[in-house]
Short mmCIF file of C-alpha atoms and ligand atoms in Angstrom, two decimals:
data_model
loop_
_atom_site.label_atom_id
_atom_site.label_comp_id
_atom_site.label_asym_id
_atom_site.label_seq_id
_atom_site.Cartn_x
_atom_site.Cartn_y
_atom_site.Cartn_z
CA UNK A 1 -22.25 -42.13 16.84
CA UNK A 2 -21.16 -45.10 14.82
CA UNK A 3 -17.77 -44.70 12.81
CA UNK A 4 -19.03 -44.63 9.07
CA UNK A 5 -17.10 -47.50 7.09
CA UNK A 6 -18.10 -46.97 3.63
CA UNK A 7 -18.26 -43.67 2.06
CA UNK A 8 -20.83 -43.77 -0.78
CA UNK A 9 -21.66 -41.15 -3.33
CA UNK A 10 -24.74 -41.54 -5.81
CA UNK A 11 -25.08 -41.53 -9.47
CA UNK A 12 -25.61 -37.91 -9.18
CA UNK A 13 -21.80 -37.64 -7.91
CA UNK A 14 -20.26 -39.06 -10.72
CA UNK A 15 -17.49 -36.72 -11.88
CA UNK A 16 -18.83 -34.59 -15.31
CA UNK A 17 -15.51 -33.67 -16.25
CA UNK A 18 -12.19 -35.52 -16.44
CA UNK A 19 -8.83 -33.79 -14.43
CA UNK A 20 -6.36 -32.86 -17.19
CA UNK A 21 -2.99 -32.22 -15.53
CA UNK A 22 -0.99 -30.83 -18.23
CA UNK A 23 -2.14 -27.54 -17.90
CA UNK A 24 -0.66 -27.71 -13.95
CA UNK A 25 2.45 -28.85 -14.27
CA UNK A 26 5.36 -26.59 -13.36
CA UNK A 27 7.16 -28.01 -16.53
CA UNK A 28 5.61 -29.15 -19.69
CA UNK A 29 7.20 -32.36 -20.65
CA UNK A 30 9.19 -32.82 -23.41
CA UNK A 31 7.73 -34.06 -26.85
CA UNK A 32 7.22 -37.40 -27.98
CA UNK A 33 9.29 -37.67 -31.16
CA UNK A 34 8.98 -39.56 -34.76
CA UNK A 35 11.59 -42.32 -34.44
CA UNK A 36 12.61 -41.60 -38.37
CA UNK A 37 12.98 -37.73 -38.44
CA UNK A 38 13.36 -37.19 -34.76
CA UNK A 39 11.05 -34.41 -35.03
CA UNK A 40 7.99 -33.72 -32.84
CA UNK A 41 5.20 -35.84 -33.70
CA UNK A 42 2.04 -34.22 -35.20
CA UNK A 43 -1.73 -35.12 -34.99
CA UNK A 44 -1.07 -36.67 -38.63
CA UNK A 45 1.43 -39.08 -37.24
CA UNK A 46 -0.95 -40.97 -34.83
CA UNK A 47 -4.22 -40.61 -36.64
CA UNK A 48 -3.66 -44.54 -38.41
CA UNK A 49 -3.69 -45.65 -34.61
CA UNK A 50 -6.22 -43.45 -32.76
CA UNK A 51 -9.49 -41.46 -33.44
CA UNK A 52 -9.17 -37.76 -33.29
CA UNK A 53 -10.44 -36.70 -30.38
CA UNK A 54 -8.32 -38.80 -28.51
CA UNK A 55 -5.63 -37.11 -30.32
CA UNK A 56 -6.73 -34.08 -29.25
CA UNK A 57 -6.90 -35.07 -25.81
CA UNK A 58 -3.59 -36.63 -25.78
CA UNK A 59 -2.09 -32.74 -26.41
CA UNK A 60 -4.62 -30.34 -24.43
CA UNK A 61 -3.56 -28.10 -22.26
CA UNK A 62 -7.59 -27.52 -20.70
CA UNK A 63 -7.57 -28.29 -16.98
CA UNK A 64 -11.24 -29.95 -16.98
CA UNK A 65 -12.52 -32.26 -20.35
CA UNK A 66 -16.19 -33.04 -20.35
CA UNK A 67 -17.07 -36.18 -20.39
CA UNK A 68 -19.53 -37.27 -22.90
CA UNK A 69 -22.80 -38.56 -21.71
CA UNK A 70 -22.89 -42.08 -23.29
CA UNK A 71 -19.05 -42.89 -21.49
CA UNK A 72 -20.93 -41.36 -17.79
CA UNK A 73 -24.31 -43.67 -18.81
CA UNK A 74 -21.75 -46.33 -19.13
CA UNK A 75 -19.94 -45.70 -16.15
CA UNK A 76 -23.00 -45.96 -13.95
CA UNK A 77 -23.26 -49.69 -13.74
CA UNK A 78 -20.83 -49.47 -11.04
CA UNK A 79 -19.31 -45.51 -10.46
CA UNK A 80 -19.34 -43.83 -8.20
CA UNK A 81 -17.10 -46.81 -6.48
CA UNK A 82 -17.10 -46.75 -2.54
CA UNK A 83 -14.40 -45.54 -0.43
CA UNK A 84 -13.72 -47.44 2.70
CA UNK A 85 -11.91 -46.50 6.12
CA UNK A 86 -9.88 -49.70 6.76
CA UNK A 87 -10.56 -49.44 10.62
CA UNK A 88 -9.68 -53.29 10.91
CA UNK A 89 -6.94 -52.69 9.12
CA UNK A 90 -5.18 -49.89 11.11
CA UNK A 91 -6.07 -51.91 14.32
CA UNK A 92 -4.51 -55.05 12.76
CA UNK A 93 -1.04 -52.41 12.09
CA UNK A 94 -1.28 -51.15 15.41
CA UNK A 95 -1.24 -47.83 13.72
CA UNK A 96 -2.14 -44.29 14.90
CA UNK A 97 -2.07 -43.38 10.85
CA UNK A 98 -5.89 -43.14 9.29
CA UNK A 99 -6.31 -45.95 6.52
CA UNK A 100 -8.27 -44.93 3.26
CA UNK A 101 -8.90 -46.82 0.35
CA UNK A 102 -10.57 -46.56 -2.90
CA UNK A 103 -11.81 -49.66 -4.43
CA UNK A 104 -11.98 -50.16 -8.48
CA UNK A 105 -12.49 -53.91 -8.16
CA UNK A 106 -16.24 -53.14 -8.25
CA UNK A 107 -15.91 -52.35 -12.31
CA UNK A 108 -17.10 -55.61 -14.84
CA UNK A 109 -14.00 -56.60 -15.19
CA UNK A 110 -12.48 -56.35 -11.83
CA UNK A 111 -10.28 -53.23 -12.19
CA UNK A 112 -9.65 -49.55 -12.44
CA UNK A 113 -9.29 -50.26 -16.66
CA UNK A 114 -13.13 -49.67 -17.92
CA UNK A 115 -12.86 -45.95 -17.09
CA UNK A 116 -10.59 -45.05 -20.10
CA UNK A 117 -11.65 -48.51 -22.11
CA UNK A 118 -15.31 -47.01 -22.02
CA UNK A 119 -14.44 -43.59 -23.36
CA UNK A 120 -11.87 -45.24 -25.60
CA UNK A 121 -14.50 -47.30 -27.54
CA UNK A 122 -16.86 -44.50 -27.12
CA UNK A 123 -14.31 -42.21 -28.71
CA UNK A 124 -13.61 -44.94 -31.91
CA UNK A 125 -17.45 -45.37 -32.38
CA UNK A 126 -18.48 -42.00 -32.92
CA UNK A 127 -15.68 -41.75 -35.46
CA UNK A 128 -17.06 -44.77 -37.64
CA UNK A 129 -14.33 -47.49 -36.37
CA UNK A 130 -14.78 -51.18 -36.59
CA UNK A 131 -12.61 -52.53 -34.42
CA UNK A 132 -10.15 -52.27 -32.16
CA UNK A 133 -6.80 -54.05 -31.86
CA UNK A 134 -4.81 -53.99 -27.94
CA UNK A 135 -2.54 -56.18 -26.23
CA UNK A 136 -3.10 -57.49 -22.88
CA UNK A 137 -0.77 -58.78 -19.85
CA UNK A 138 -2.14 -60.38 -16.93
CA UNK A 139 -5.30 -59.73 -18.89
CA UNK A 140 -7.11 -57.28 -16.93
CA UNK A 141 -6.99 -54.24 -19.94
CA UNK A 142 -7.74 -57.38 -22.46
CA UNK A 143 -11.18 -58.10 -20.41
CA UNK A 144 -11.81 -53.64 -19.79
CA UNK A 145 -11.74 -53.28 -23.42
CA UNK A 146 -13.53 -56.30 -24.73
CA UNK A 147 -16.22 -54.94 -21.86
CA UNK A 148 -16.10 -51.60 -23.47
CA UNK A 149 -16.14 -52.91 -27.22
CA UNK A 150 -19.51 -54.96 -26.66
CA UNK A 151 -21.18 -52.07 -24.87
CA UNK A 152 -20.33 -49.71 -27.98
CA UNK A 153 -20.70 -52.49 -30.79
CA UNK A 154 -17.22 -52.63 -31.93
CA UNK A 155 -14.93 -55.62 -32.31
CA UNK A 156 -11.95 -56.54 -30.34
CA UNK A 157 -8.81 -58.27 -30.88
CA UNK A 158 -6.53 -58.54 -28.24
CA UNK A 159 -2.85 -60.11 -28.35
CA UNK A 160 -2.51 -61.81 -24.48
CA UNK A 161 0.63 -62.63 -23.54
CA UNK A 162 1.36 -66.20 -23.93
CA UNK A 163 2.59 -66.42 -20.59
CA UNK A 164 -0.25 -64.77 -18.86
CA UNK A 165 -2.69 -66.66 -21.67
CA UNK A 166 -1.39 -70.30 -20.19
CA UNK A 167 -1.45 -68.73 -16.59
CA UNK A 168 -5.04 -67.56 -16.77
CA UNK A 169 -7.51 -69.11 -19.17
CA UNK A 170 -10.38 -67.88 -16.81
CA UNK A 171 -9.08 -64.47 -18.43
CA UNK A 172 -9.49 -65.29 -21.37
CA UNK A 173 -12.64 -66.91 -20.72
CA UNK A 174 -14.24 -63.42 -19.69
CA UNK A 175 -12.93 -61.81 -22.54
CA UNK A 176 -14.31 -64.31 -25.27
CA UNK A 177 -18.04 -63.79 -23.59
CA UNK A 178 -17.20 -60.60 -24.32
CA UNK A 179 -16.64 -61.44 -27.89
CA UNK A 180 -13.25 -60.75 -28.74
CA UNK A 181 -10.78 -62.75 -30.29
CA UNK A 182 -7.50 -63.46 -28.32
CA UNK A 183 -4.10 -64.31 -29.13
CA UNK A 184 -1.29 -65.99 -27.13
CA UNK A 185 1.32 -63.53 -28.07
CA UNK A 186 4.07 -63.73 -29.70
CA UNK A 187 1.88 -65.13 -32.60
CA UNK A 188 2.52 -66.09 -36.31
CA UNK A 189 0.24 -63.42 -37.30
CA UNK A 190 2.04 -60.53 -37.28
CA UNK A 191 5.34 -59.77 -38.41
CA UNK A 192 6.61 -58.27 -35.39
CA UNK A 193 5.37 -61.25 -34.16
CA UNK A 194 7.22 -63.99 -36.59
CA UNK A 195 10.34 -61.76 -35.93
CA UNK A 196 10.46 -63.04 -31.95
CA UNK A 197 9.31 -66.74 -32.57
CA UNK A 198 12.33 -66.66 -35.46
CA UNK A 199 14.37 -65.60 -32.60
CA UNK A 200 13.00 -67.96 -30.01
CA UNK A 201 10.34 -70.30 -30.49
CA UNK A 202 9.44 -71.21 -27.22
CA UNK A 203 9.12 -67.13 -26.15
CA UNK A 204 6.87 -66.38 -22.94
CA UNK A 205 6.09 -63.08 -24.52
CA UNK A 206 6.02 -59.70 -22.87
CA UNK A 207 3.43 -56.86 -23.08
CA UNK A 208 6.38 -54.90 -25.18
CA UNK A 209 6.12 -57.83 -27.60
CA UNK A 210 1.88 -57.63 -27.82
CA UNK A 211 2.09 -54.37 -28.19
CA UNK A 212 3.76 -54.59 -31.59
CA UNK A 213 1.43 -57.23 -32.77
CA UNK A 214 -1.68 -54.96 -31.80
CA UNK A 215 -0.40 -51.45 -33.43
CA UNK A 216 0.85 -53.52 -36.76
CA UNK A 217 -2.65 -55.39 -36.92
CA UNK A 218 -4.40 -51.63 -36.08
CA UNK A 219 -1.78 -49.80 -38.95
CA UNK A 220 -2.12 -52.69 -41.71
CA UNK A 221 -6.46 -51.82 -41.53
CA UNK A 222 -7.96 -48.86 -42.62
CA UNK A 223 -10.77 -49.92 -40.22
CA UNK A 224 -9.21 -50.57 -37.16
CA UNK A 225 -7.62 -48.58 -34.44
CA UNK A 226 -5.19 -49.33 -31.51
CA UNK A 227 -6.13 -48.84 -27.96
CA UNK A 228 -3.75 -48.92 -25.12
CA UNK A 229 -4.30 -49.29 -21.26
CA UNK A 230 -1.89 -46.88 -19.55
CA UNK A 231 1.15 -44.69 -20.32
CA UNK A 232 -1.12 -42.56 -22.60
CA UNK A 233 -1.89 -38.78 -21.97
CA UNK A 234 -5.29 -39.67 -22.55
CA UNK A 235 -5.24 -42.47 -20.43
CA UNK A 236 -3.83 -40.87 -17.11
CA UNK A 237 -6.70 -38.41 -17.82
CA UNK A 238 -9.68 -40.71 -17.70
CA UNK A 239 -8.81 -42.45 -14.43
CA UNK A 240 -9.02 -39.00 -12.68
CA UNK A 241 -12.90 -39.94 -12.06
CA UNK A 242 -11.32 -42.13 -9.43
CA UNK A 243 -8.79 -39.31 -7.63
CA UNK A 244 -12.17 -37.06 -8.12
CA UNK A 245 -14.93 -39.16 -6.39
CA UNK A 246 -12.03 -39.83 -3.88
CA UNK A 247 -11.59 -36.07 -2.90
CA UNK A 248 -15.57 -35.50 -2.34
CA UNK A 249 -15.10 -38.66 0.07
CA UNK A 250 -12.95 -37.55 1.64
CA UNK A 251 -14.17 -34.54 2.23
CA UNK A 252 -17.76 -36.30 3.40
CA UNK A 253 -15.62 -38.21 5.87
CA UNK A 254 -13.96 -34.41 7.31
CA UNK A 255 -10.75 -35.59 5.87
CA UNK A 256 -7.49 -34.82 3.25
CA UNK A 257 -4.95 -36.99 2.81
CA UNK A 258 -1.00 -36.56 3.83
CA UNK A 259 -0.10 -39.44 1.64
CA UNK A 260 -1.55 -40.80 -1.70
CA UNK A 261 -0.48 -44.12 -2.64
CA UNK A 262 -1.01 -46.81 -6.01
CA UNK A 263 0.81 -49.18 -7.64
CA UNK A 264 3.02 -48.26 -10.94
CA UNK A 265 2.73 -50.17 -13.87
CA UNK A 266 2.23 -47.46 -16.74
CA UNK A 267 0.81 -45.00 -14.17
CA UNK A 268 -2.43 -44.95 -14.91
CA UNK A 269 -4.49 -45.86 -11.91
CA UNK A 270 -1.51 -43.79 -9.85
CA UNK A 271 -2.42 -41.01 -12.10
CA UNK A 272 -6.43 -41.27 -11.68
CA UNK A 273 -6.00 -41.50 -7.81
CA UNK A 274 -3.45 -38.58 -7.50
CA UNK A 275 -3.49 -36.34 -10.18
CA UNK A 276 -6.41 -34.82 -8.53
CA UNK A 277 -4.75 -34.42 -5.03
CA UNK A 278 -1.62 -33.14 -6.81
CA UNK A 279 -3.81 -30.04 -7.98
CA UNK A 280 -3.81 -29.00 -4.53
CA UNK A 281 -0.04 -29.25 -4.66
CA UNK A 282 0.02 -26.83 -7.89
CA UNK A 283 -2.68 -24.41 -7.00
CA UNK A 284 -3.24 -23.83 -3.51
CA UNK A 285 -0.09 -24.71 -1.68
CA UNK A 286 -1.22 -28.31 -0.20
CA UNK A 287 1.46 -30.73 0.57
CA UNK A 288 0.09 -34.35 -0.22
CA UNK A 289 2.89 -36.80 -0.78
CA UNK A 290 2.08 -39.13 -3.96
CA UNK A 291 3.94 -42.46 -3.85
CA UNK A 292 4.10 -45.14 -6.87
CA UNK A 293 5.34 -48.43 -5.97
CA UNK A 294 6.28 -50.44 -8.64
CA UNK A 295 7.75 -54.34 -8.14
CA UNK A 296 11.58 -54.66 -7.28
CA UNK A 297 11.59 -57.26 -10.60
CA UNK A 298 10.70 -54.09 -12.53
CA UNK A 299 11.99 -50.97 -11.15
CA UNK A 300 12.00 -48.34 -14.14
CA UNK A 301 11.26 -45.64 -11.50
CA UNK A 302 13.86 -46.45 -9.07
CA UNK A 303 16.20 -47.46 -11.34
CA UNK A 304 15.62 -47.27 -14.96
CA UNK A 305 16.78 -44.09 -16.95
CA UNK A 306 15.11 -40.94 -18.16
CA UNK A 307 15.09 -40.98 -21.73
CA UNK A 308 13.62 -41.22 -25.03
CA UNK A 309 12.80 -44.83 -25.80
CA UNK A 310 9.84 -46.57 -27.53
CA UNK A 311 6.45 -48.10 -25.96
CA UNK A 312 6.96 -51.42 -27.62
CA UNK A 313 9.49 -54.18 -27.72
CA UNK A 314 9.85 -54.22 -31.83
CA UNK A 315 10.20 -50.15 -31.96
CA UNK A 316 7.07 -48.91 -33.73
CA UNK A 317 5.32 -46.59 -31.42
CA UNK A 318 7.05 -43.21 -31.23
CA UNK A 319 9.46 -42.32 -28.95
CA UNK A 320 8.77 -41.63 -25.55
CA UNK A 321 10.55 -38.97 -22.91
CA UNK A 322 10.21 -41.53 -19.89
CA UNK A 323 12.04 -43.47 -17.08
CA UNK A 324 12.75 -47.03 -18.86
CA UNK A 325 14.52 -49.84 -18.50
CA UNK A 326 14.97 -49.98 -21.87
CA UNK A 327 12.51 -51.39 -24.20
CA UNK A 328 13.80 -54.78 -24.75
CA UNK A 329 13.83 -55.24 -20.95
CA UNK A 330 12.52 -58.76 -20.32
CA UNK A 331 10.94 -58.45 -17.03
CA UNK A 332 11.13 -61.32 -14.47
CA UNK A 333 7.19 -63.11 -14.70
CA UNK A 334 6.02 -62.46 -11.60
CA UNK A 335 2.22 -62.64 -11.06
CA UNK A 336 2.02 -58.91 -10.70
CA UNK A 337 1.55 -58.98 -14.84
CA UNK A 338 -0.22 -55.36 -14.60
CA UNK A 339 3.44 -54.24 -13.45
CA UNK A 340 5.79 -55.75 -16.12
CA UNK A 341 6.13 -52.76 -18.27
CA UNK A 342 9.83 -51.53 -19.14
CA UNK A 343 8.72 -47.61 -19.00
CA UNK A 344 6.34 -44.99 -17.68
CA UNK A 345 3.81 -42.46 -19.43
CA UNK A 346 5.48 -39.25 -19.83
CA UNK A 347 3.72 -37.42 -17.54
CA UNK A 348 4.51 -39.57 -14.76
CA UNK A 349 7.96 -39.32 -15.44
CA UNK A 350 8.19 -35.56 -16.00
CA UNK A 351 6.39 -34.98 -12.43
CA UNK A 352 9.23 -37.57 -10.72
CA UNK A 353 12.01 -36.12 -12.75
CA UNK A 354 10.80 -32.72 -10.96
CA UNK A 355 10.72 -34.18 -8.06
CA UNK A 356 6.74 -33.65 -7.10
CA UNK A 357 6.03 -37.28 -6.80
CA UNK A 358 8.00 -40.30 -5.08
CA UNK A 359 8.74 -43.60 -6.18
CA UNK A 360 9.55 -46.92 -4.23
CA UNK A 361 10.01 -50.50 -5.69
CA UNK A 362 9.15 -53.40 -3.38
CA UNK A 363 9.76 -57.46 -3.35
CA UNK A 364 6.97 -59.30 -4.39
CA UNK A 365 7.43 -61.71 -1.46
CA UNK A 366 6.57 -58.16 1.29
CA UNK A 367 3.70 -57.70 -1.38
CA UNK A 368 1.80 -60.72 -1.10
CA UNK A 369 2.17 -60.54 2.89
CA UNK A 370 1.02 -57.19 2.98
CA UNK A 371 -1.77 -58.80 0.53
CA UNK A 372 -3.31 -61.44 2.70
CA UNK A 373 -2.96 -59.52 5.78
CA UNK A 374 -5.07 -56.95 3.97
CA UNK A 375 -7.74 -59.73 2.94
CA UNK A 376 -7.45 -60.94 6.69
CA UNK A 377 -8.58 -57.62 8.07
CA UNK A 378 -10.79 -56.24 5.39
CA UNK A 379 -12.36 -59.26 3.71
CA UNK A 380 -11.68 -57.90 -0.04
CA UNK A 381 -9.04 -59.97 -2.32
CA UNK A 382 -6.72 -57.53 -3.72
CA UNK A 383 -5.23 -58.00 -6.92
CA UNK A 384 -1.30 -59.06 -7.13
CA UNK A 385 -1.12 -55.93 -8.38
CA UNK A 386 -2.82 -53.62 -5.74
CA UNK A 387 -0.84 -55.84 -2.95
CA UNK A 388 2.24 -53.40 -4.52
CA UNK A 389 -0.11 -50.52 -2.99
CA UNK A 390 -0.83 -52.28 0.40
CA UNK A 391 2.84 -52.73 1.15
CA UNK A 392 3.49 -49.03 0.70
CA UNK A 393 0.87 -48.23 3.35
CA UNK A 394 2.01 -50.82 5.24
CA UNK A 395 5.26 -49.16 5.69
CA UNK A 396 3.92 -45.57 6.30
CA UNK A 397 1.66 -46.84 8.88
CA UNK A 398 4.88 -48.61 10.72
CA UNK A 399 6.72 -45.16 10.34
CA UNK A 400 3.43 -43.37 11.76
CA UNK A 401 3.32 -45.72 14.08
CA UNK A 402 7.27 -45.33 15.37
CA UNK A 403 7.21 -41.46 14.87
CA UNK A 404 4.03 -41.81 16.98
CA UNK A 405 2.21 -39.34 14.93
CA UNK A 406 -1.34 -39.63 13.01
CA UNK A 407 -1.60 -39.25 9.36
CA UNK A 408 -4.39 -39.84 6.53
CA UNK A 409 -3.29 -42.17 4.31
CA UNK A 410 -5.33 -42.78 1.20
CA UNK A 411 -4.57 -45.76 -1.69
CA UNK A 412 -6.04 -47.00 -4.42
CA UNK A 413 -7.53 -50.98 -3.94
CA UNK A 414 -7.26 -50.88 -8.19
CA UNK A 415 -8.47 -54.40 -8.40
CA UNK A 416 -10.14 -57.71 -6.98
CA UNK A 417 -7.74 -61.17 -6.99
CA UNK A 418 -10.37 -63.37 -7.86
CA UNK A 419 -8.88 -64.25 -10.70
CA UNK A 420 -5.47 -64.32 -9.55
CA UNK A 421 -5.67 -67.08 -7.50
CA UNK A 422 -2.85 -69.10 -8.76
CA UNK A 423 -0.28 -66.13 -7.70
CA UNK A 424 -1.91 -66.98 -4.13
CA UNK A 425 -1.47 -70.67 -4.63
CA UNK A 426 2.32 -69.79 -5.88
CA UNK A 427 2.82 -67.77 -3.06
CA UNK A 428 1.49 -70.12 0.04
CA UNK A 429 3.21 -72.82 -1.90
CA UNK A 430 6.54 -71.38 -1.87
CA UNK A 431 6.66 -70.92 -5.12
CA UNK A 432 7.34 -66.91 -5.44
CA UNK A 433 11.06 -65.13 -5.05
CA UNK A 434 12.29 -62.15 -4.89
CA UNK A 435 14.08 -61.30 -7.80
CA UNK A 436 17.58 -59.09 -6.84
CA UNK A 437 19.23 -57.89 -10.03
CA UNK A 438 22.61 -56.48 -10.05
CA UNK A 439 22.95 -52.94 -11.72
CA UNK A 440 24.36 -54.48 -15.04
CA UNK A 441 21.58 -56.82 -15.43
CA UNK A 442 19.41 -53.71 -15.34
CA UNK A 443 21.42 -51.60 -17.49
CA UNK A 444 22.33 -54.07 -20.43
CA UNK A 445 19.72 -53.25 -21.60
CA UNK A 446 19.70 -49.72 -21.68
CA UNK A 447 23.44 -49.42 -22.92
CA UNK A 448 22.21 -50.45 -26.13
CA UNK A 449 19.88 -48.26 -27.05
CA UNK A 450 20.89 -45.39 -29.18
CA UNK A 451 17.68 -42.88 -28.35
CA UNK A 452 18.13 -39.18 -27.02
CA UNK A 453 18.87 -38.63 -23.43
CA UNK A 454 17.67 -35.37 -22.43
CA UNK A 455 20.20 -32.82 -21.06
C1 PLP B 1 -3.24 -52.76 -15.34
C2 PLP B 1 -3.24 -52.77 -13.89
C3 PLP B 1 -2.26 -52.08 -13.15
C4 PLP B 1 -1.10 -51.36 -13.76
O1 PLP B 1 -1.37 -50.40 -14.72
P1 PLP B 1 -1.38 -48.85 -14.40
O2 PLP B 1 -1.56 -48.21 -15.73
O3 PLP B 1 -0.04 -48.49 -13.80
O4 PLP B 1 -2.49 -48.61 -13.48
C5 PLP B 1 -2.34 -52.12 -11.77
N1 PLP B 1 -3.32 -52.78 -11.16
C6 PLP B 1 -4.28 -53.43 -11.82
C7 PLP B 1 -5.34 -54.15 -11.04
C8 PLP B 1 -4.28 -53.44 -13.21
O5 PLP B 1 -5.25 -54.08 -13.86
#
């Protein structure tokens, strides 16, 4: 019989209920707290930035969340998304391990993103919203949510940073057919904004920086709301459709997996692949190993600091119990803009404090080899991003290979590189370092803050 390749579910298959974790977890995490009282936050706090049922969502303890028919109508121009056995791959490695992967470049907009941006705008719609104000990076939660706005008739304003905004106009592009406005952030439109250019004119921005901008344009309007693209309760939670289709997949193909592996920027497409596998962990004794790789230019797992600290550079968002690199952390601008973010969702951080998931950080240069070897074996572009992903397997399939044992190794492909083709072009050129920081580089930053640390 002929080796199946591609593992397809129908329209049928698509999950009907997202994966909420919080009700698994050995320990709860610790509270987000208001940065003036240092007190809990309440429901009250965050309803001038988000709708209330993402509020609720954001605290629920209920394992399963149904997901409301309009966000799985949505969700069927392109989920379920096809799982692939990367036999040219593995023969390419020389490896005895099996090679999964789950590919989210098949979304509109090229990545994992539309599967909380959908039920985001959804979410904001049904509770009378006009618009929504977010900030973008390398641009890929910028084009999700502009996606998600025009199928739900809501506006969209999105702060890019200016950086990313010079690096990729075709971004930008996608986003204004979309109809939303975008900014090159830092802009003079905010103040958080005006505060930075005061302080330097000619600043690249950061996504800490847009951030800012977005939630001050979102609290300043009665009739807009904030939306962010990771870190978020919420947001882990919606990406579990992908760890979900994954496991029936799987299980078509005769097959768990020993590993789990996606890249880290905020943790949400490492949360939507494995939070569903890490069930198994919790409830029925399964040992699945779930590994985050992050970029060595931004290692807040690795090396950052568990702590209270905000989501944004200015300080507006409340504080966060996470591993962070402090918030003013100017990450180097590597092309892997999805994975310049100085923290990680609470969560994420409470499960790797605990010890039930790993972390690694790798050099961009290993990345982008890892990337094009990929692309040379399996045809499909990954984002600069997902290349993080591919060198992790890479590595496990080496060690497979050297222990000369099999193992099933699943990760998530979490986006296409078409548009990312000037990293490529940076990268055959020459262009791209590795960036090797010395421990007080990384901890400046971080000896100036003046948030909890948690005993
Ligand atoms: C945004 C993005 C990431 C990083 O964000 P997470 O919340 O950690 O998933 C990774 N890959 C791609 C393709 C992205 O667009």
């Amino acid at each position: 019989m002929e080796k199946t390749k591609k593992i397809l579910l129908t329209e049928r298959d698509i999950p009907h209920q997202w994966y909420n974790i919080m009700g698994d977890m050995p320990n709860p995490m610790l509270p987000p707290l208001h940065p003036g009282t240092m007190q809990p936050i309440g429901p009250e706090d965050l309803a001038p930035l988000f709708p209330m049922e993402l509020i609720k969502q954001e605290v629920s303890a209920e394992s399963w969340i149904e997901i409301p028919d309009e966000v799985r109508d949505a969700y069927r121009i392109w989920r379920p998304t096809p799982l692939y056995r990367a036999y040219q791959f593995e023969k390419l490695l020389d490896t005895p391990a099996k090679i999964y992967y789950k590919y989210e470049g098949t979304s509109p907009s090229g990545s994992h993103k539309p599967n909380t941006a959908l039920a985001q705008a959804y979410y904001n719609k049904m509770e009378g919203v006009r618009k929504l104000s977010t900030e973008t990076g390398a641009g890929q939660w910028g084009s999700a949510l502009s996606f998600a706005c025009k199928m739900f008739g809501l506006e969209c304003e999105v702060f890019m940073v200016k950086i990313s905004y010079q690096q990729k106009p075709f971004r930008k592009m996608l986003m204004n057919i979309w109809d939303a406005t975008v900014h090159a952030s830092p802009t003079d439109l905010t103040d958080a904004g005006k505060a930075i250019l005061k302080g330097d004119p000619n600043s690249p921005g950061s996504l800490g920086i847009a951030i800012s901008e977005a939630v001050e344009v979102a609290a300043k309007d009665g009739s807009t709301k904030y939306s962010l693209g990771s870190v978020l309760n919420h947001v882990l939670m919606h990406q579990t459709v992908i760890g979900l289709e994954a496991e029936k997949q799987l299980e078509m193909a005769g097959d768990f997996p020993d590993v789990v592996i996606a890249p880290f920027g905020g943790g949400s497409n490492f949360a939507g692949i494995t939070f569903p596998f890490l069930r198994h962990n919790f409830r029925s004794g399964k040992n699945v190993r779930c590994i985050a790789i992050e970029p060595a230019s931004c290692p807040k797992l690795t090396k950052g600091q568990f702590r209270y600290d905000f989501g944004d550079t200015i300080g507006m968002t409340p504080l966060i119990p996470m591993y962070t690199l402090g918030h003013n952390f100017l990450p180097a601008p590597i092309h892997a803009g999805g994975l310049r973010y100085h923290g990680a969702g609470a969560i994420v951080s409470q499960l790797l404090r605990d010890k039930l998931i790993e972390a690694q950080a790798i050099q961009q240069l290993e990345c982008f080899e890892a990337g094009v070897k990929f692309a040379g074996a399996e045809g499909i572009l990954p984002a600069p991003e997902a290349t993080h992903a591919i060198a992790g397997v890479v590595r496990e399939a080496m060690r497979a290979r050297e222990e000369g044992k099999s193992k099933t190794i699943l990760f998530n492909l979490c986006g296409h590189g078409y548009f990312d083709m000037s990293a490529y072009q940076d990268y055959f050129s020459g262009k791209l370092v590795d960036h090797h920081f010395t421990d007080d580089e990384l901890y400046a930053n971080l000896r100036e803050l003046n948030t909890p640390i948690p005993a």
